[in-house]
Amino acid sequence: LVDDFVLCAGASSAIFASAAAKMGLRVLLASVVGDDLFGRYMIDALRESGVDTSYIRVDPTLKTGAGIHLSKGSDRAMLTYLGSIAAVGPDLIDPRWYQMARHLHVASPFLLTLLRPTIPQMMRAARAEGMTVSLDTNWDPDNLWHLEGFWDHLDVFLPNENELRAVSGEQDLDRALDVMKARVPVVVLKRGGEGATVVRGDERYDVPALPATVADTTGAGDSFDGGFLAGWLRGEPLRRCLALGTACGSLTTRLIGGFNGQPTWEEAVAAVRAYDIDG
């Protein structure tokens, strides 16, 4: 028996898109859903957050991907049905987008089984048109961590502690950061209740998490990504970007669901100021 059940909009890329849009960025999300209740629910939730959903394909032959999150405080277990997630492929990507957009964010490539082989080429094409590129791998359910070519055209890498250890092959977090900062210009380490760390060359900043009574950590890392990149794309100092990401990740843990509790730019700035976490 469980204490409660809540239906919430989810998916790493969707939670990120919602967070980034609420933080003032113009966001286009490319994806696939089924012609079903969950698909319509997701499109409505994204539109309400301000995300451009006009390029989300509705495929009546598929069921919309879904996840069951068993959550208790900061601990959770996830069961994922890929469904339409596995149908996101290279044919969905319009080459004109590389000339229209400033930034490409890739989330959960290990679940994007059809798209994953072409993601390095997408990153290369984006960089060739002057875009910047970020990556949040999330966890590899096969625990193989094959990411050849993913580091060649990447500007910002946004792992949590376990993901950083797995990708770098180092258990010590400082050694893992050293390994990855040699591959990627900016590495942002999400540390849950311990806050976050960013390294760029010889620069390093640490920011504590905001005080919060945690209801649900689902999507907090993806909301963090939206906050950090909103600051980064505005040209904010690196430590302030980290503080904005931390504010977005912390605030969303106070409510159940990845979209819920995500702040606007003004709300995130106010939280950073109130808790004095940007130094």
Coordinates of C-alpha atoms in Angstrom, one line a residue:
L1 CA 0.0 0.0 0.0
V2 CA 1.1 3.6 -0.7
D3 CA 0.1 6.8 1.0
D4 CA -1.0 8.7 -2.1
F5 CA -1.1 8.7 -5.9
V6 CA -0.6 11.8 -8.1
L7 CA -0.6 12.1 -11.9
C8 CA 2.1 14.6 -13.0
A9 CA 3.7 15.7 -16.2
G10 CA 7.2 14.2 -16.5
A11 CA 10.1 13.1 -18.7
S12 CA 13.5 14.7 -18.3
S13 CA 13.5 16.7 -21.5
A14 CA 9.9 18.0 -20.8
I15 CA 10.7 19.0 -17.2
F16 CA 13.8 20.8 -18.4
A17 CA 11.8 22.5 -21.2
S18 CA 9.2 23.6 -18.7
A19 CA 11.8 25.0 -16.2
A20 CA 13.7 26.8 -19.0
A21 CA 10.5 28.4 -20.4
K22 CA 9.4 29.5 -16.9
M23 CA 12.8 31.1 -16.5
G24 CA 12.2 33.2 -19.6
L25 CA 13.8 31.2 -22.4
R26 CA 12.0 30.5 -25.7
V27 CA 11.9 26.7 -25.8
L28 CA 11.1 24.3 -28.6
L29 CA 10.7 20.6 -27.6
A30 CA 11.0 17.9 -30.2
S31 CA 9.3 14.7 -29.2
V32 CA 6.7 12.0 -29.9
V33 CA 3.5 11.1 -28.0
G34 CA 0.7 8.8 -28.7
D35 CA -2.8 9.8 -29.6
D36 CA -4.0 9.0 -26.0
L37 CA -4.8 10.6 -22.7
F38 CA -1.2 10.8 -21.5
G39 CA 0.0 12.4 -24.8
R40 CA -2.7 15.1 -24.7
Y41 CA -2.0 15.6 -21.0
M42 CA 1.7 16.2 -21.7
I43 CA 1.1 18.6 -24.6
D44 CA -1.3 20.7 -22.5
A45 CA 1.1 20.8 -19.5
L46 CA 4.0 21.9 -21.7
R47 CA 1.9 24.6 -23.4
E48 CA 0.8 25.9 -20.0
S49 CA 4.5 26.2 -19.1
G50 CA 5.1 28.3 -22.3
V51 CA 6.9 25.6 -24.3
D52 CA 6.5 25.5 -28.1
T53 CA 4.8 22.1 -28.7
S54 CA 4.1 22.6 -32.4
Y55 CA 6.8 20.0 -33.3
I56 CA 5.7 17.3 -31.0
R57 CA 4.5 14.5 -33.3
V58 CA 1.3 12.6 -32.3
D59 CA 1.5 9.0 -33.5
P60 CA -1.7 7.1 -33.2
T61 CA 0.1 3.7 -33.5
L62 CA 2.1 4.3 -30.3
K63 CA 1.4 4.6 -26.6
T64 CA 2.8 7.6 -24.8
G65 CA 5.9 6.8 -22.7
A66 CA 5.2 6.8 -19.0
G67 CA 7.0 6.3 -15.7
I68 CA 5.9 5.2 -12.2
H69 CA 8.0 6.9 -9.5
L70 CA 7.9 5.4 -6.0
S71 CA 9.0 8.4 -3.9
K72 CA 9.6 8.9 -0.2
G73 CA 11.4 12.1 0.7
S74 CA 14.7 12.2 -1.1
D75 CA 14.6 8.5 -2.0
R76 CA 12.9 7.1 -5.1
A77 CA 12.6 4.2 -7.5
M78 CA 11.5 4.5 -11.1
L79 CA 9.8 2.1 -13.5
T80 CA 9.7 3.3 -17.1
Y81 CA 7.6 2.3 -20.1
L82 CA 9.4 3.7 -23.1
G83 CA 6.5 3.6 -25.6
S84 CA 6.8 6.8 -27.7
I85 CA 10.1 7.8 -26.1
A86 CA 11.8 5.0 -28.2
A87 CA 10.2 6.5 -31.3
V88 CA 12.1 9.8 -31.1
G89 CA 14.4 9.6 -34.1
P90 CA 16.6 11.7 -36.4
D91 CA 13.7 12.2 -38.8
L92 CA 12.0 14.4 -36.2
I93 CA 14.8 17.0 -36.3
D94 CA 14.4 19.8 -38.8
P95 CA 17.9 21.1 -39.9
R96 CA 16.6 24.6 -40.0
W97 CA 16.4 24.6 -36.2
Y98 CA 20.2 24.8 -36.1
Q99 CA 20.0 28.3 -37.7
M100 CA 17.0 29.4 -35.6
A101 CA 18.1 28.4 -32.1
R102 CA 20.9 29.5 -29.8
H103 CA 21.3 26.4 -27.7
L104 CA 20.7 22.6 -27.9
H105 CA 20.0 20.6 -24.7
V106 CA 20.1 16.8 -24.8
A107 CA 18.5 14.9 -22.0
S108 CA 18.4 11.2 -21.2
P109 CA 20.1 9.9 -24.3
F110 CA 20.1 6.3 -22.9
L111 CA 16.3 6.2 -23.2
L112 CA 16.4 7.7 -26.7
T113 CA 17.4 4.4 -28.3
L114 CA 16.5 5.4 -31.9
L115 CA 18.0 8.9 -31.7
R116 CA 21.2 8.2 -29.7
P117 CA 23.4 7.1 -32.5
T118 CA 22.9 10.4 -34.3
I119 CA 23.2 12.7 -31.2
P120 CA 26.9 13.4 -31.7
Q121 CA 26.2 14.5 -35.3
M122 CA 23.4 16.7 -34.0
M123 CA 25.8 18.3 -31.5
R124 CA 28.3 18.9 -34.3
A125 CA 25.7 20.5 -36.6
A126 CA 24.6 22.7 -33.8
R127 CA 28.1 23.9 -33.0
A128 CA 28.8 24.5 -36.7
E129 CA 25.9 27.0 -36.8
G130 CA 27.2 28.8 -33.7
M131 CA 24.9 27.1 -31.1
T132 CA 26.1 26.0 -27.7
V133 CA 25.3 22.5 -26.5
S134 CA 24.5 20.9 -23.0
L135 CA 24.0 17.4 -21.9
D136 CA 22.3 15.7 -18.9
T137 CA 22.8 12.0 -19.4
N138 CA 20.5 10.9 -16.5
W139 CA 21.1 7.2 -15.5
D140 CA 21.9 4.4 -18.0
P141 CA 19.5 1.5 -17.2
D142 CA 22.0 -0.9 -18.8
N143 CA 24.9 0.6 -16.8
L144 CA 27.2 0.5 -19.9
W145 CA 27.7 4.3 -20.3
H146 CA 28.7 4.2 -23.9
L147 CA 29.0 7.9 -24.9
E148 CA 31.5 7.9 -27.7
G149 CA 31.5 11.2 -29.5
F150 CA 29.3 13.0 -27.0
W151 CA 32.2 15.1 -25.6
D152 CA 33.6 16.4 -28.9
H153 CA 31.1 19.2 -29.3
L154 CA 29.8 19.8 -25.8
D155 CA 29.9 23.1 -23.8
V156 CA 28.1 22.2 -20.6
F157 CA 27.8 18.8 -18.8
L158 CA 25.3 18.5 -16.0
P159 CA 25.6 15.2 -14.1
N160 CA 24.6 14.3 -10.5
E161 CA 27.2 12.6 -8.3
N162 CA 26.5 9.0 -9.3
E163 CA 26.4 9.9 -13.0
L164 CA 29.7 11.7 -12.8
R165 CA 31.3 8.7 -11.1
A166 CA 30.0 6.4 -13.8
V167 CA 31.0 8.5 -16.7
S168 CA 34.5 9.4 -15.4
G169 CA 35.3 6.0 -14.0
E170 CA 36.4 7.7 -10.7
Q171 CA 34.8 7.2 -7.4
D172 CA 36.4 10.3 -5.8
L173 CA 34.3 13.3 -6.8
D174 CA 37.2 15.7 -7.1
R175 CA 39.1 13.3 -9.3
A176 CA 36.0 12.8 -11.3
L177 CA 35.6 16.5 -11.8
D178 CA 39.2 16.8 -12.9
V179 CA 38.7 14.0 -15.5
M180 CA 35.6 15.6 -17.0
K181 CA 36.7 19.2 -17.0
A182 CA 39.5 18.0 -19.3
R183 CA 36.8 16.9 -21.8
V184 CA 34.1 19.6 -21.3
P185 CA 34.5 23.3 -20.8
V186 CA 31.9 23.6 -18.1
V187 CA 31.0 20.8 -15.7
V188 CA 28.1 21.3 -13.3
L189 CA 27.8 18.8 -10.5
K190 CA 24.4 18.4 -8.8
R191 CA 24.7 17.2 -5.2
G192 CA 21.2 17.1 -4.0
G193 CA 20.8 18.4 -0.5
E194 CA 24.5 19.3 -0.4
G195 CA 24.0 21.9 -3.2
A196 CA 26.0 22.1 -6.4
T197 CA 29.5 22.6 -7.8
V198 CA 30.7 24.1 -11.1
V199 CA 34.2 23.9 -12.6
R200 CA 35.6 25.7 -15.6
G201 CA 39.3 25.3 -16.0
D202 CA 40.9 26.5 -12.8
E203 CA 37.6 28.1 -11.6
R204 CA 35.5 26.3 -9.1
Y205 CA 32.4 27.5 -7.2
D206 CA 30.2 25.7 -4.6
V207 CA 26.7 26.7 -3.7
P208 CA 24.6 25.2 -0.9
A209 CA 21.0 24.0 -1.5
L210 CA 18.1 26.1 -0.3
P211 CA 16.4 25.0 2.9
A212 CA 13.4 22.9 1.9
T213 CA 11.0 20.4 3.3
V214 CA 11.3 17.8 0.6
A215 CA 8.0 16.4 -0.8
D216 CA 9.5 14.9 -4.0
T217 CA 12.8 15.1 -5.7
T218 CA 11.5 13.9 -9.1
G219 CA 12.8 16.2 -11.9
A220 CA 14.8 18.4 -9.5
G221 CA 17.9 17.9 -11.5
D222 CA 16.2 18.8 -14.8
S223 CA 14.7 21.9 -13.2
F224 CA 18.2 22.8 -12.0
D225 CA 19.4 22.5 -15.6
G226 CA 16.8 24.9 -16.8
G227 CA 17.8 27.4 -14.1
F228 CA 21.5 27.1 -14.7
L229 CA 21.2 27.4 -18.5
A230 CA 18.8 30.3 -18.3
G231 CA 21.5 32.2 -16.4
W232 CA 24.3 31.0 -18.6
L233 CA 22.6 32.0 -21.8
R234 CA 21.9 35.4 -20.3
G235 CA 25.7 35.8 -19.7
E236 CA 25.4 35.8 -15.9
P237 CA 28.6 35.0 -13.9
L238 CA 29.2 31.3 -13.4
R239 CA 28.6 31.3 -9.7
R240 CA 25.3 33.1 -10.2
C241 CA 24.3 30.6 -12.8
L242 CA 25.0 27.9 -10.3
A243 CA 22.9 29.7 -7.6
L244 CA 20.0 30.1 -10.1
G245 CA 20.1 26.4 -10.9
T246 CA 20.2 25.5 -7.3
A247 CA 17.2 27.7 -6.6
C248 CA 15.2 26.1 -9.4
G249 CA 16.1 22.5 -8.2
S250 CA 15.5 23.2 -4.6
L251 CA 12.2 25.0 -5.0
T252 CA 10.6 22.2 -7.1
T253 CA 11.3 19.6 -4.4
R254 CA 8.7 21.3 -2.1
L255 CA 5.8 20.0 -4.2
I256 CA 5.1 16.6 -5.8
G257 CA 5.8 16.5 -9.5
G258 CA 8.6 17.7 -11.8
F259 CA 6.7 20.7 -13.2
N260 CA 5.2 21.9 -9.9
G261 CA 7.1 24.5 -7.9
Q262 CA 9.3 25.6 -10.8
P263 CA 10.0 29.3 -10.4
T264 CA 10.0 32.2 -12.8
W265 CA 13.2 34.2 -13.4
E266 CA 12.0 36.8 -10.9
E267 CA 11.1 34.1 -8.3
A268 CA 14.5 32.4 -8.7
V269 CA 16.4 35.6 -8.4
A270 CA 14.4 36.5 -5.3
A271 CA 15.2 33.1 -3.7
V272 CA 18.9 33.5 -4.5
R273 CA 18.9 36.9 -2.9
A274 CA 16.8 35.8 0.1
Y275 CA 19.1 32.9 1.0
D276 CA 22.3 34.7 -0.2
I277 CA 23.6 31.7 -2.1
D278 CA 25.4 33.5 -4.9
G279 CA 28.2 34.9 -2.8

